[in-house]
PDB file of C-alpha atoms in Angstrom:
ATOM      1  CA  MET B 677      41.249 -16.986  14.153  1.00 55.00           C
ATOM      2  CA  PRO B 678      38.125 -14.808  13.804  1.00 57.00           C
ATOM      3  CA  GLU B 679      34.896 -16.673  13.140  1.00 58.00           C
ATOM      4  CA  PRO B 680      33.540 -16.339   9.576  1.00 57.00           C
ATOM      5  CA  ALA B 681      30.604 -13.949   9.227  1.00 54.00           C
ATOM      6  CA  LYS B 682      27.259 -15.689   9.334  1.00 56.00           C
ATOM      7  CA  LYS B 683      25.309 -15.611   6.097  1.00 57.00           C
ATOM      8  CA  THR B 684      22.039 -13.711   6.406  1.00 63.00           C
ATOM      9  CA  VAL B 685      19.005 -15.867   5.700  1.00 77.00           C
ATOM     10  CA  SER B 686      16.487 -14.199   3.381  1.00 83.00           C
ATOM     11  CA  ALA B 687      12.875 -13.928   4.495  1.00 87.00           C
ATOM     12  CA  PHE B 688      11.834 -14.645   0.899  1.00 89.00           C
ATOM     13  CA  SER B 689      11.593 -18.039  -0.754  1.00 90.00           C
ATOM     14  CA  LYS B 690      10.647 -16.377  -4.049  1.00 92.00           C
ATOM     15  CA  LYS B 691      11.833 -12.921  -5.085  1.00 93.00           C
ATOM     16  CA  PRO B 692      10.301 -10.545  -7.674  1.00 93.00           C
ATOM     17  CA  LYS B 693      12.365 -10.016 -10.817  1.00 93.00           C
ATOM     18  CA  THR B 694      12.877  -7.000 -13.070  1.00 94.00           C
ATOM     19  CA  GLN B 695      10.248  -6.843 -15.846  1.00 94.00           C
ATOM     20  CA  GLU B 696       9.502  -4.890 -19.004  1.00 92.00           C
ATOM     21  CA  ALA B 697       6.018  -3.604 -19.807  1.00 91.00           C
ATOM     22  CA  GLU B 698       4.413  -1.497 -22.505  1.00 90.00           C
ATOM     23  CA  GLU B 699       2.805   1.872 -21.838  1.00 89.00           C
ATOM     24  CA  GLY B 700      -0.899   1.537 -21.007  1.00 88.00           C
ATOM     25  CA  SER B 701      -0.591  -2.071 -19.857  1.00 92.00           C
ATOM     26  CA  SER B 702      -0.388  -3.604 -16.370  1.00 92.00           C
ATOM     27  CA  VAL B 703       2.337  -5.686 -14.731  1.00 93.00           C
ATOM     28  CA  THR B 704       2.417  -7.901 -11.618  1.00 95.00           C
ATOM     29  CA  PHE B 705       5.435  -8.643  -9.421  1.00 95.00           C
ATOM     30  CA  GLU B 706       5.222 -11.707  -7.162  1.00 95.00           C
ATOM     31  CA  ALA B 707       7.038 -12.700  -3.976  1.00 93.00           C
ATOM     32  CA  GLU B 708       6.776 -15.534  -1.456  1.00 93.00           C
ATOM     33  CA  THR B 709       7.920 -15.441   2.161  1.00 93.00           C
ATOM     34  CA  GLU B 710       9.313 -18.304   4.222  1.00 89.00           C
ATOM     35  CA  LYS B 711       6.700 -17.626   6.927  1.00 87.00           C
ATOM     36  CA  SER B 712       3.011 -17.211   6.167  1.00 84.00           C
ATOM     37  CA  GLU B 713       2.505 -14.626   8.930  1.00 81.00           C
ATOM     38  CA  ALA B 714       5.315 -12.366   7.691  1.00 85.00           C
ATOM     39  CA  LYS B 715       4.410  -8.695   7.232  1.00 90.00           C
ATOM     40  CA  VAL B 716       5.369  -7.395   3.795  1.00 92.00           C
ATOM     41  CA  LYS B 717       5.516  -3.864   2.404  1.00 93.00           C
ATOM     42  CA  TRP B 718       6.296  -2.591  -1.099  1.00 94.00           C
ATOM     43  CA  GLN B 719       8.230   0.533  -2.025  1.00 95.00           C
ATOM     44  CA  CYS B 720       8.913   2.714  -5.077  1.00 94.00           C
ATOM     45  CA  ASN B 721      12.131   4.756  -4.944  1.00 91.00           C
ATOM     46  CA  SER B 722      12.350   3.974  -1.187  1.00 90.00           C
ATOM     47  CA  LYS B 723       8.822   5.330  -0.539  1.00 92.00           C
ATOM     48  CA  ASP B 724       6.035   3.061   0.732  1.00 93.00           C
ATOM     49  CA  ILE B 725       3.284   2.091  -1.719  1.00 92.00           C
ATOM     50  CA  ALA B 726      -0.407   1.730  -0.769  1.00 91.00           C
ATOM     51  CA  SER B 727      -3.235   0.070  -2.698  1.00 88.00           C
ATOM     52  CA  GLY B 728      -5.317   2.437  -4.810  1.00 88.00           C
ATOM     53  CA  ASN B 729      -6.155   3.341  -8.400  1.00 89.00           C
ATOM     54  CA  LYS B 730      -2.519   2.936  -9.442  1.00 91.00           C
ATOM     55  CA  TYR B 731      -1.330   0.008  -7.332  1.00 93.00           C
ATOM     56  CA  ALA B 732      -2.989  -3.238  -6.205  1.00 93.00           C
ATOM     57  CA  ILE B 733      -1.323  -5.097  -3.333  1.00 93.00           C
ATOM     58  CA  THR B 734      -2.436  -8.605  -2.328  1.00 91.00           C
ATOM     59  CA  ALA B 735      -1.325 -11.004   0.406  1.00 89.00           C
ATOM     60  CA  ILE B 736      -2.621 -14.586   0.621  1.00 89.00           C
ATOM     61  CA  GLY B 737      -0.756 -16.768   3.103  1.00 89.00           C
ATOM     62  CA  ASN B 738       2.898 -16.513   2.190  1.00 90.00           C
ATOM     63  CA  LYS B 739       2.165 -15.271  -1.352  1.00 91.00           C
ATOM     64  CA  HIS B 740       2.381 -11.537  -2.038  1.00 92.00           C
ATOM     65  CA  SER B 741       1.981  -9.493  -5.218  1.00 94.00           C
ATOM     66  CA  LEU B 742       2.181  -5.911  -6.477  1.00 94.00           C
ATOM     67  CA  THR B 743       0.240  -4.930  -9.611  1.00 95.00           C
ATOM     68  CA  ILE B 744       0.929  -1.616 -11.373  1.00 95.00           C
ATOM     69  CA  ARG B 745      -1.906  -0.461 -13.643  1.00 93.00           C
ATOM     70  CA  ASN B 746      -2.027   1.892 -16.643  1.00 92.00           C
ATOM     71  CA  ILE B 747       1.746   2.026 -16.944  1.00 91.00           C
ATOM     72  CA  THR B 748       3.405   5.266 -18.075  1.00 91.00           C
ATOM     73  CA  GLU B 749       7.030   6.284 -18.552  1.00 88.00           C
ATOM     74  CA  GLU B 750       7.087   7.763 -15.043  1.00 89.00           C
ATOM     75  CA  ASP B 751       6.515   4.266 -13.599  1.00 92.00           C
ATOM     76  CA  ALA B 752       9.976   3.179 -14.796  1.00 92.00           C
ATOM     77  CA  ASN B 753      11.578   3.121 -11.345  1.00 92.00           C
ATOM     78  CA  VAL B 754      13.380   0.963  -8.813  1.00 94.00           C
ATOM     79  CA  TYR B 755      10.955  -0.927  -6.570  1.00 95.00           C
ATOM     80  CA  ALA B 756      11.493  -3.035  -3.472  1.00 95.00           C
ATOM     81  CA  VAL B 757       9.682  -5.580  -1.313  1.00 94.00           C
ATOM     82  CA  ILE B 758      10.523  -5.774   2.399  1.00 94.00           C
ATOM     83  CA  ALA B 759       9.872  -8.496   4.974  1.00 90.00           C
ATOM     84  CA  GLY B 760      11.593  -8.412   8.355  1.00 84.00           C
ATOM     85  CA  GLY B 761      15.248  -7.591   7.759  1.00 85.00           C
ATOM     86  CA  SER B 762      15.157  -8.655   4.098  1.00 90.00           C
ATOM     87  CA  LYS B 763      14.788  -6.138   1.260  1.00 92.00           C
ATOM     88  CA  VAL B 764      14.722  -7.181  -2.399  1.00 93.00           C
ATOM     89  CA  LYS B 765      15.055  -4.554  -5.130  1.00 94.00           C
ATOM     90  CA  PHE B 766      13.795  -4.902  -8.710  1.00 94.00           C
ATOM     91  CA  GLU B 767      13.017  -2.632 -11.655  1.00 94.00           C
ATOM     92  CA  LEU B 768      10.155  -1.869 -13.999  1.00 94.00           C
ATOM     93  CA  ARG B 769      11.315  -0.965 -17.496  1.00 93.00           C
ATOM     94  CA  VAL B 770       8.729   0.773 -19.643  1.00 92.00           C
ATOM     95  CA  VAL B 771       8.603   0.245 -23.401  1.00 89.00           C
ATOM     96  CA  THR B 772       7.060   3.060 -25.440  1.00 81.00           C
ATOM     97  CA  LYS B 773       3.982   1.952 -27.318  1.00 69.00           C
ATOM     98  CA  PRO B 774       4.270   2.795 -31.045  1.00 64.00           C
ATOM     99  CA  GLU B 775       1.539   5.174 -32.108  1.00 56.00           C
ATOM    100  CA  ASP B 776      -0.703   4.068 -34.964  1.00 51.00           C
ATOM    101  CA  PRO B 777      -1.166   7.063 -37.312  1.00 47.00           C
ATOM    102  CA  ALA B 778      -4.617   5.736 -38.235  1.00 47.00           C
ATOM    103  CA  GLU B 779      -5.719   6.006 -34.608  1.00 45.00           C
ATOM    104  CA  ALA B 780      -4.263   9.459 -33.949  1.00 42.00           C
ATOM    105  CA  PRO B 781      -7.008  11.990 -33.110  1.00 44.00           C
ATOM    106  CA  VAL B 782      -7.571  14.809 -35.573  1.00 42.00           C
ATOM    107  CA  GLY B 783      -8.123  18.276 -34.137  1.00 41.00           C
ATOM    108  CA  GLU B 784      -7.881  21.898 -35.058  1.00 39.00           C
ATOM    109  CA  PRO B 785      -5.008  24.026 -33.694  1.00 39.00           C
ATOM    110  CA  GLY B 786      -7.508  26.091 -31.762  1.00 39.00           C
ATOM    111  CA  ASP B 787      -9.111  23.158 -29.923  1.00 41.00           C
ATOM    112  CA  VAL B 788      -9.175  23.572 -26.160  1.00 38.00           C
ATOM    113  CA  LYS B 789      -9.330  20.636 -23.756  1.00 43.00           C
ATOM    114  CA  PRO B 790     -12.292  20.589 -21.337  1.00 40.00           C
ATOM    115  CA  ASP B 791     -10.242  21.508 -18.260  1.00 43.00           C
ATOM    116  CA  GLN B 792      -8.272  24.253 -19.989  1.00 41.00           C
ATOM    117  CA  THR B 793      -9.080  27.888 -20.629  1.00 38.00           C
ATOM    118  CA  SER B 794      -7.451  30.281 -23.020  1.00 37.00           C
ATOM    119  CA  VAL B 795      -7.821  33.193 -20.570  1.00 39.00           C
ATOM    120  CA  PRO B 796      -4.893  33.645 -18.188  1.00 41.00           C
ATOM    121  CA  HIS B 797      -5.831  33.155 -14.524  1.00 41.00           C
ATOM    122  CA  PRO B 798      -4.872  35.845 -11.993  1.00 39.00           C
ATOM    123  CA  ALA B 799      -2.554  33.308 -10.357  1.00 41.00           C
ATOM    124  CA  ALA B 800      -0.842  32.819 -13.706  1.00 42.00           C
ATOM    125  CA  SER B 801       0.169  36.436 -14.129  1.00 40.00           C
ATOM    126  CA  THR B 802       3.548  37.854 -14.924  1.00 41.00           C
ATOM    127  CA  GLN B 803       5.445  38.781 -11.793  1.00 42.00           C
ATOM    128  CA  GLY B 804       8.788  40.070 -10.723  1.00 40.00           C
ATOM    129  CA  GLY B 805       9.040  37.513  -7.880  1.00 39.00           C
ATOM    130  CA  THR B 806      10.401  34.009  -7.877  1.00 39.00           C
ATOM    131  CA  SER B 807       9.250  31.896 -10.737  1.00 38.00           C
ATOM    132  CA  ALA B 808      10.070  28.709 -12.493  1.00 38.00           C
ATOM    133  CA  THR B 809      10.893  26.993 -15.741  1.00 38.00           C
ATOM    134  CA  THR B 810      12.554  23.958 -17.101  1.00 37.00           C
ATOM    135  CA  GLN B 811      16.191  24.004 -18.178  1.00 42.00           C
ATOM    136  CA  ASP B 812      16.044  24.297 -21.954  1.00 43.00           C
ATOM    137  CA  VAL B 813      12.972  22.123 -22.411  1.00 42.00           C
ATOM    138  CA  ASN B 814      12.531  21.027 -26.001  1.00 41.00           C
ATOM    139  CA  PRO B 815       9.177  22.240 -27.348  1.00 40.00           C
ATOM    140  CA  ALA B 816       9.283  19.529 -30.000  1.00 38.00           C
ATOM    141  CA  GLU B 817       8.158  17.042 -27.365  1.00 43.00           C
ATOM    142  CA  GLY B 818       4.587  17.730 -28.386  1.00 42.00           C
ATOM    143  CA  ALA B 819       1.382  18.024 -26.393  1.00 44.00           C
ATOM    144  CA  HIS B 820       0.902  15.867 -23.344  1.00 43.00           C
ATOM    145  CA  PRO B 821      -1.430  12.873 -23.718  1.00 49.00           C
ATOM    146  CA  PRO B 822      -4.552  12.754 -21.546  1.00 46.00           C
ATOM    147  CA  ASP B 823      -4.187  10.943 -18.248  1.00 45.00           C
ATOM    148  CA  THR B 824      -5.260   7.305 -18.516  1.00 45.00           C
ATOM    149  CA  ARG B 825      -6.278   6.857 -14.885  1.00 47.00           C
ATOM    150  CA  GLN B 826      -9.986   6.693 -14.146  1.00 42.00           C
ATOM    151  CA  ASP B 827     -12.220   7.853 -11.287  1.00 45.00           C
ATOM    152  CA  LEU B 828     -10.646  11.285 -10.847  1.00 57.00           C
ATOM    153  CA  THR B 829     -11.762  12.533  -7.466  1.00 71.00           C
ATOM    154  CA  GLY B 830     -11.680  16.308  -7.892  1.00 78.00           C
ATOM    155  CA  LEU B 831      -8.993  16.960  -5.280  1.00 85.00           C
ATOM    156  CA  PHE B 832      -8.194  20.417  -6.660  1.00 90.00           C
ATOM    157  CA  THR B 833      -9.915  23.365  -5.014  1.00 88.00           C
ATOM    158  CA  GLU B 834      -8.049  25.571  -7.488  1.00 93.00           C
ATOM    159  CA  LYS B 835      -6.491  24.313 -10.721  1.00 92.00           C
ATOM    160  CA  PRO B 836      -3.531  25.894 -12.535  1.00 94.00           C
ATOM    161  CA  GLN B 837      -4.802  27.902 -15.492  1.00 94.00           C
ATOM    162  CA  SER B 838      -3.263  28.527 -18.906  1.00 94.00           C
ATOM    163  CA  GLY B 839      -1.182  31.703 -19.077  1.00 94.00           C
ATOM    164  CA  GLU B 840       0.949  33.937 -21.273  1.00 94.00           C
ATOM    165  CA  VAL B 841       4.359  35.487 -20.691  1.00 91.00           C
ATOM    166  CA  THR B 842       6.950  37.482 -22.642  1.00 93.00           C
ATOM    167  CA  VAL B 843      10.486  36.147 -23.107  1.00 92.00           C
ATOM    168  CA  GLY B 844      12.602  37.091 -20.100  1.00 91.00           C
ATOM    169  CA  GLU B 845       9.657  37.635 -17.758  1.00 93.00           C
ATOM    170  CA  ASN B 846       8.356  35.477 -14.876  1.00 95.00           C
ATOM    171  CA  ILE B 847       5.082  33.608 -14.409  1.00 95.00           C
ATOM    172  CA  THR B 848       3.617  31.505 -11.599  1.00 95.00           C
ATOM    173  CA  PHE B 849       1.098  28.667 -11.845  1.00 96.00           C
ATOM    174  CA  VAL B 850      -0.867  27.804  -8.701  1.00 95.00           C
ATOM    175  CA  ALA B 851      -2.734  24.684  -7.560  1.00 94.00           C
ATOM    176  CA  ARG B 852      -4.592  24.367  -4.249  1.00 94.00           C
ATOM    177  CA  VAL B 853      -5.877  21.281  -2.412  1.00 92.00           C
ATOM    178  CA  ASN B 854      -8.078  21.212   0.700  1.00 90.00           C
ATOM    179  CA  ALA B 855      -6.685  18.444   2.921  1.00 86.00           C
ATOM    180  CA  GLU B 856      -9.422  18.560   5.589  1.00 84.00           C
ATOM    181  CA  SER B 857     -10.985  15.258   4.454  1.00 83.00           C
ATOM    182  CA  LEU B 858      -7.729  13.571   3.378  1.00 83.00           C
ATOM    183  CA  LEU B 859      -6.095  10.814   5.420  1.00 82.00           C
ATOM    184  CA  LYS B 860      -2.657  11.487   3.969  1.00 84.00           C
ATOM    185  CA  LYS B 861      -0.776  14.609   2.932  1.00 86.00           C
ATOM    186  CA  PRO B 862      -1.339  15.243  -0.802  1.00 89.00           C
ATOM    187  CA  SER B 863       1.626  15.085  -3.145  1.00 88.00           C
ATOM    188  CA  VAL B 864       1.888  17.031  -6.404  1.00 91.00           C
ATOM    189  CA  LYS B 865       3.835  16.424  -9.597  1.00 91.00           C
ATOM    190  CA  TRP B 866       4.329  18.902 -12.452  1.00 92.00           C
ATOM    191  CA  PHE B 867       4.962  17.706 -16.002  1.00 92.00           C
ATOM    192  CA  LYS B 868       5.781  19.250 -19.397  1.00 91.00           C
ATOM    193  CA  GLY B 869       5.054  17.644 -22.722  1.00 83.00           C
ATOM    194  CA  LYS B 870       5.084  13.855 -22.765  1.00 71.00           C
ATOM    195  CA  TRP B 871       5.672  12.888 -19.152  1.00 74.00           C
ATOM    196  CA  MET B 872       8.725  15.095 -18.446  1.00 86.00           C
ATOM    197  CA  ASP B 873       8.772  15.303 -14.632  1.00 89.00           C
ATOM    198  CA  LEU B 874       9.804  18.870 -13.806  1.00 91.00           C
ATOM    199  CA  ALA B 875      11.006  17.953 -10.293  1.00 88.00           C
ATOM    200  CA  SER B 876      14.341  17.012 -11.853  1.00 84.00           C
ATOM    201  CA  LYS B 877      14.550  20.316 -13.769  1.00 85.00           C
ATOM    202  CA  CYS B 878      14.479  22.750 -10.844  1.00 89.00           C
ATOM    203  CA  GLY B 879      17.200  25.376 -11.007  1.00 89.00           C
ATOM    204  CA  LYS B 880      17.837  28.806 -12.450  1.00 88.00           C
ATOM    205  CA  HIS B 881      14.640  28.912 -14.516  1.00 90.00           C
ATOM    206  CA  LEU B 882      12.302  26.669 -12.521  1.00 92.00           C
ATOM    207  CA  GLN B 883      11.271  26.498  -8.873  1.00 93.00           C
ATOM    208  CA  LEU B 884       8.551  24.368  -7.259  1.00 93.00           C
ATOM    209  CA  LYS B 885       7.160  25.537  -3.928  1.00 92.00           C
ATOM    210  CA  GLU B 886       4.712  24.152  -1.370  1.00 92.00           C
ATOM    211  CA  THR B 887       2.991  25.911   1.565  1.00 93.00           C
ATOM    212  CA  TYR B 888       0.339  24.844   4.088  1.00 91.00           C
ATOM    213  CA  ASP B 889      -2.230  26.962   5.910  1.00 92.00           C
ATOM    214  CA  ARG B 890      -3.056  25.310   9.255  1.00 88.00           C
ATOM    215  CA  ASN B 891      -6.189  27.421   9.705  1.00 91.00           C
ATOM    216  CA  THR B 892      -7.843  26.528   6.387  1.00 90.00           C
ATOM    217  CA  LYS B 893      -6.039  23.159   5.990  1.00 88.00           C
ATOM    218  CA  VAL B 894      -5.255  24.143   2.392  1.00 92.00           C
ATOM    219  CA  TYR B 895      -2.046  23.172   0.604  1.00 93.00           C
ATOM    220  CA  THR B 896      -0.784  25.603  -2.036  1.00 95.00           C
ATOM    221  CA  PHE B 897       1.556  24.267  -4.720  1.00 95.00           C
ATOM    222  CA  GLU B 898       3.339  26.711  -7.033  1.00 95.00           C
ATOM    223  CA  MET B 899       5.388  26.323 -10.192  1.00 94.00           C
ATOM    224  CA  HIS B 900       7.538  29.423 -10.758  1.00 94.00           C
ATOM    225  CA  ILE B 901       8.979  30.040 -14.221  1.00 95.00           C
ATOM    226  CA  ILE B 902      11.819  32.555 -14.125  1.00 94.00           C
ATOM    227  CA  ALA B 903      13.116  34.547 -17.123  1.00 93.00           C
ATOM    228  CA  ALA B 904      11.044  32.527 -19.578  1.00 92.00           C
ATOM    229  CA  LYS B 905      12.577  31.323 -22.829  1.00 91.00           C
ATOM    230  CA  ALA B 906      10.739  30.748 -26.093  1.00 90.00           C
ATOM    231  CA  ASN B 907      11.052  26.967 -25.824  1.00 90.00           C
ATOM    232  CA  PHE B 908       9.231  26.938 -22.479  1.00 92.00           C
ATOM    233  CA  ALA B 909       5.963  27.283 -24.410  1.00 92.00           C
ATOM    234  CA  GLY B 910       3.752  24.230 -24.668  1.00 91.00           C
ATOM    235  CA  GLY B 911       1.450  21.942 -22.736  1.00 93.00           C
ATOM    236  CA  TYR B 912       1.865  21.233 -19.028  1.00 95.00           C
ATOM    237  CA  ARG B 913       0.093  19.007 -16.523  1.00 91.00           C
ATOM    238  CA  CYS B 914      -0.325  19.039 -12.747  1.00 91.00           C
ATOM    239  CA  GLU B 915      -1.158  15.811 -10.876  1.00 90.00           C
ATOM    240  CA  VAL B 916      -2.187  15.510  -7.229  1.00 90.00           C
ATOM    241  CA  SER B 917      -2.594  12.272  -5.261  1.00 88.00           C
ATOM    242  CA  SER B 918      -3.385  11.304  -1.678  1.00 85.00           C
ATOM    243  CA  LYS B 919      -3.398   7.614  -0.785  1.00 78.00           C
ATOM    244  CA  ASP B 920      -6.022   6.131  -3.189  1.00 78.00           C
ATOM    245  CA  LYS B 921      -7.276   9.494  -4.489  1.00 82.00           C
ATOM    246  CA  PHE B 922      -5.991  11.151  -7.666  1.00 86.00           C
ATOM    247  CA  ASP B 923      -6.694  14.180  -9.851  1.00 87.00           C
ATOM    248  CA  SER B 924      -4.965  15.919 -12.765  1.00 87.00           C
ATOM    249  CA  CYS B 925      -5.243  19.130 -14.768  1.00 90.00           C
ATOM    250  CA  ASN B 926      -3.807  20.180 -18.142  1.00 92.00           C
ATOM    251  CA  PHE B 927      -2.829  23.758 -18.940  1.00 94.00           C
ATOM    252  CA  ASP B 928      -0.774  25.658 -21.519  1.00 93.00           C
ATOM    253  CA  LEU B 929       1.928  28.309 -21.505  1.00 94.00           C
ATOM    254  CA  ILE B 930       2.239  30.786 -24.388  1.00 94.00           C
ATOM    255  CA  VAL B 931       5.562  32.644 -24.649  1.00 93.00           C
ATOM    256  CA  HIS B 932       5.642  35.892 -26.670  1.00 92.00           C
ATOM    257  CA  GLU B 933       8.803  37.278 -28.239  1.00 89.00           C
ATOM    258  CA  ALA B 934      10.190  40.430 -26.682  1.00 80.00           C
ATOM    259  CA  ARG B 935       9.498  43.522 -28.783  1.00 72.00           C
ATOM    260  CA  ALA B 936      11.882  46.422 -29.363  1.00 62.00           C
ATOM    261  CA  PRO B 937      10.643  49.801 -28.011  1.00 61.00           C
ATOM    262  CA  GLU B 938       8.478  51.635 -30.529  1.00 56.00           C
ATOM    263  CA  GLY B 939      10.233  54.291 -32.538  1.00 54.00           C
ATOM    264  CA  LEU B 940      13.672  52.821 -31.954  1.00 56.00           C
ATOM    265  CA  ASP B 941      15.695  52.666 -35.166  1.00 58.00           C
ATOM    266  CA  ILE B 942      18.489  50.184 -34.539  1.00 57.00           C
ATOM    267  CA  ARG B 943      20.303  51.318 -37.705  1.00 61.00           C
ATOM    268  CA  ALA B 944      20.454  54.872 -36.388  1.00 58.00           C
ATOM    269  CA  ALA B 945      22.454  53.739 -33.381  1.00 56.00           C
ATOM    270  CA  PHE B 946      25.275  52.602 -35.662  1.00 58.00           C
ATOM    271  CA  ARG B 947      25.073  55.520 -38.096  1.00 61.00           C
ATOM    272  CA  ARG B 948      28.085  57.835 -38.094  1.00 61.00           C
ATOM    273  CA  THR B 949      27.393  61.400 -37.135  1.00 51.00           C
TER     274      THR B 949
END
């Protein structure tokens, strides 16, 4: 008879468990290994995590921990801790913090955030080329909240600027990062409204592109909006990070309704001759 399969022994004597946390708070996951000299690494969505402004990783003897700071909805992911041949998965579930109306900031409709301009940038001009947009994004999501992370490092050499477009036309937003002094390739995320990650919305109306110039060591990140719809209007945000460095920029998109050609009388087209 065949021998029964041997049961794999876990490298962990204590495993992290799934937790819930409120937006804006911090949470710590703890693990213990059987051996004190074991090398441990943490992952988020199968990608390695390093200590920085967002994450704090500690290792004392056989005790290991991962702390996630300033939690947002985008932190609700599947995480994992790995030691040797053992991998333990767990989740962070984010609970939306109820907004207190008494604490809500009061502002005029015309207020402009410090890192925004109302003048369209040349890079945010209407084009006939590839562009991008979200698939039927709901404008009722409201304006994006300011980023809660501190010590922004000014990674952008060029920030995406607010722009205007007419329904059915294309527009491109551009961000550039000089990677000459960076230890790790920068990664960029584009958001609309309250934390809607646009990476999952790429398709007919939205394309995200990335290019790298080896001579200047500059990364160019583009968000192409194609055949804009009225509900694409609203607040957007671009975030860039590289290891423990982080920067973000808010910008707006205004979508104008298409106008009928001047002098065209629609009623005349249906009038009997």
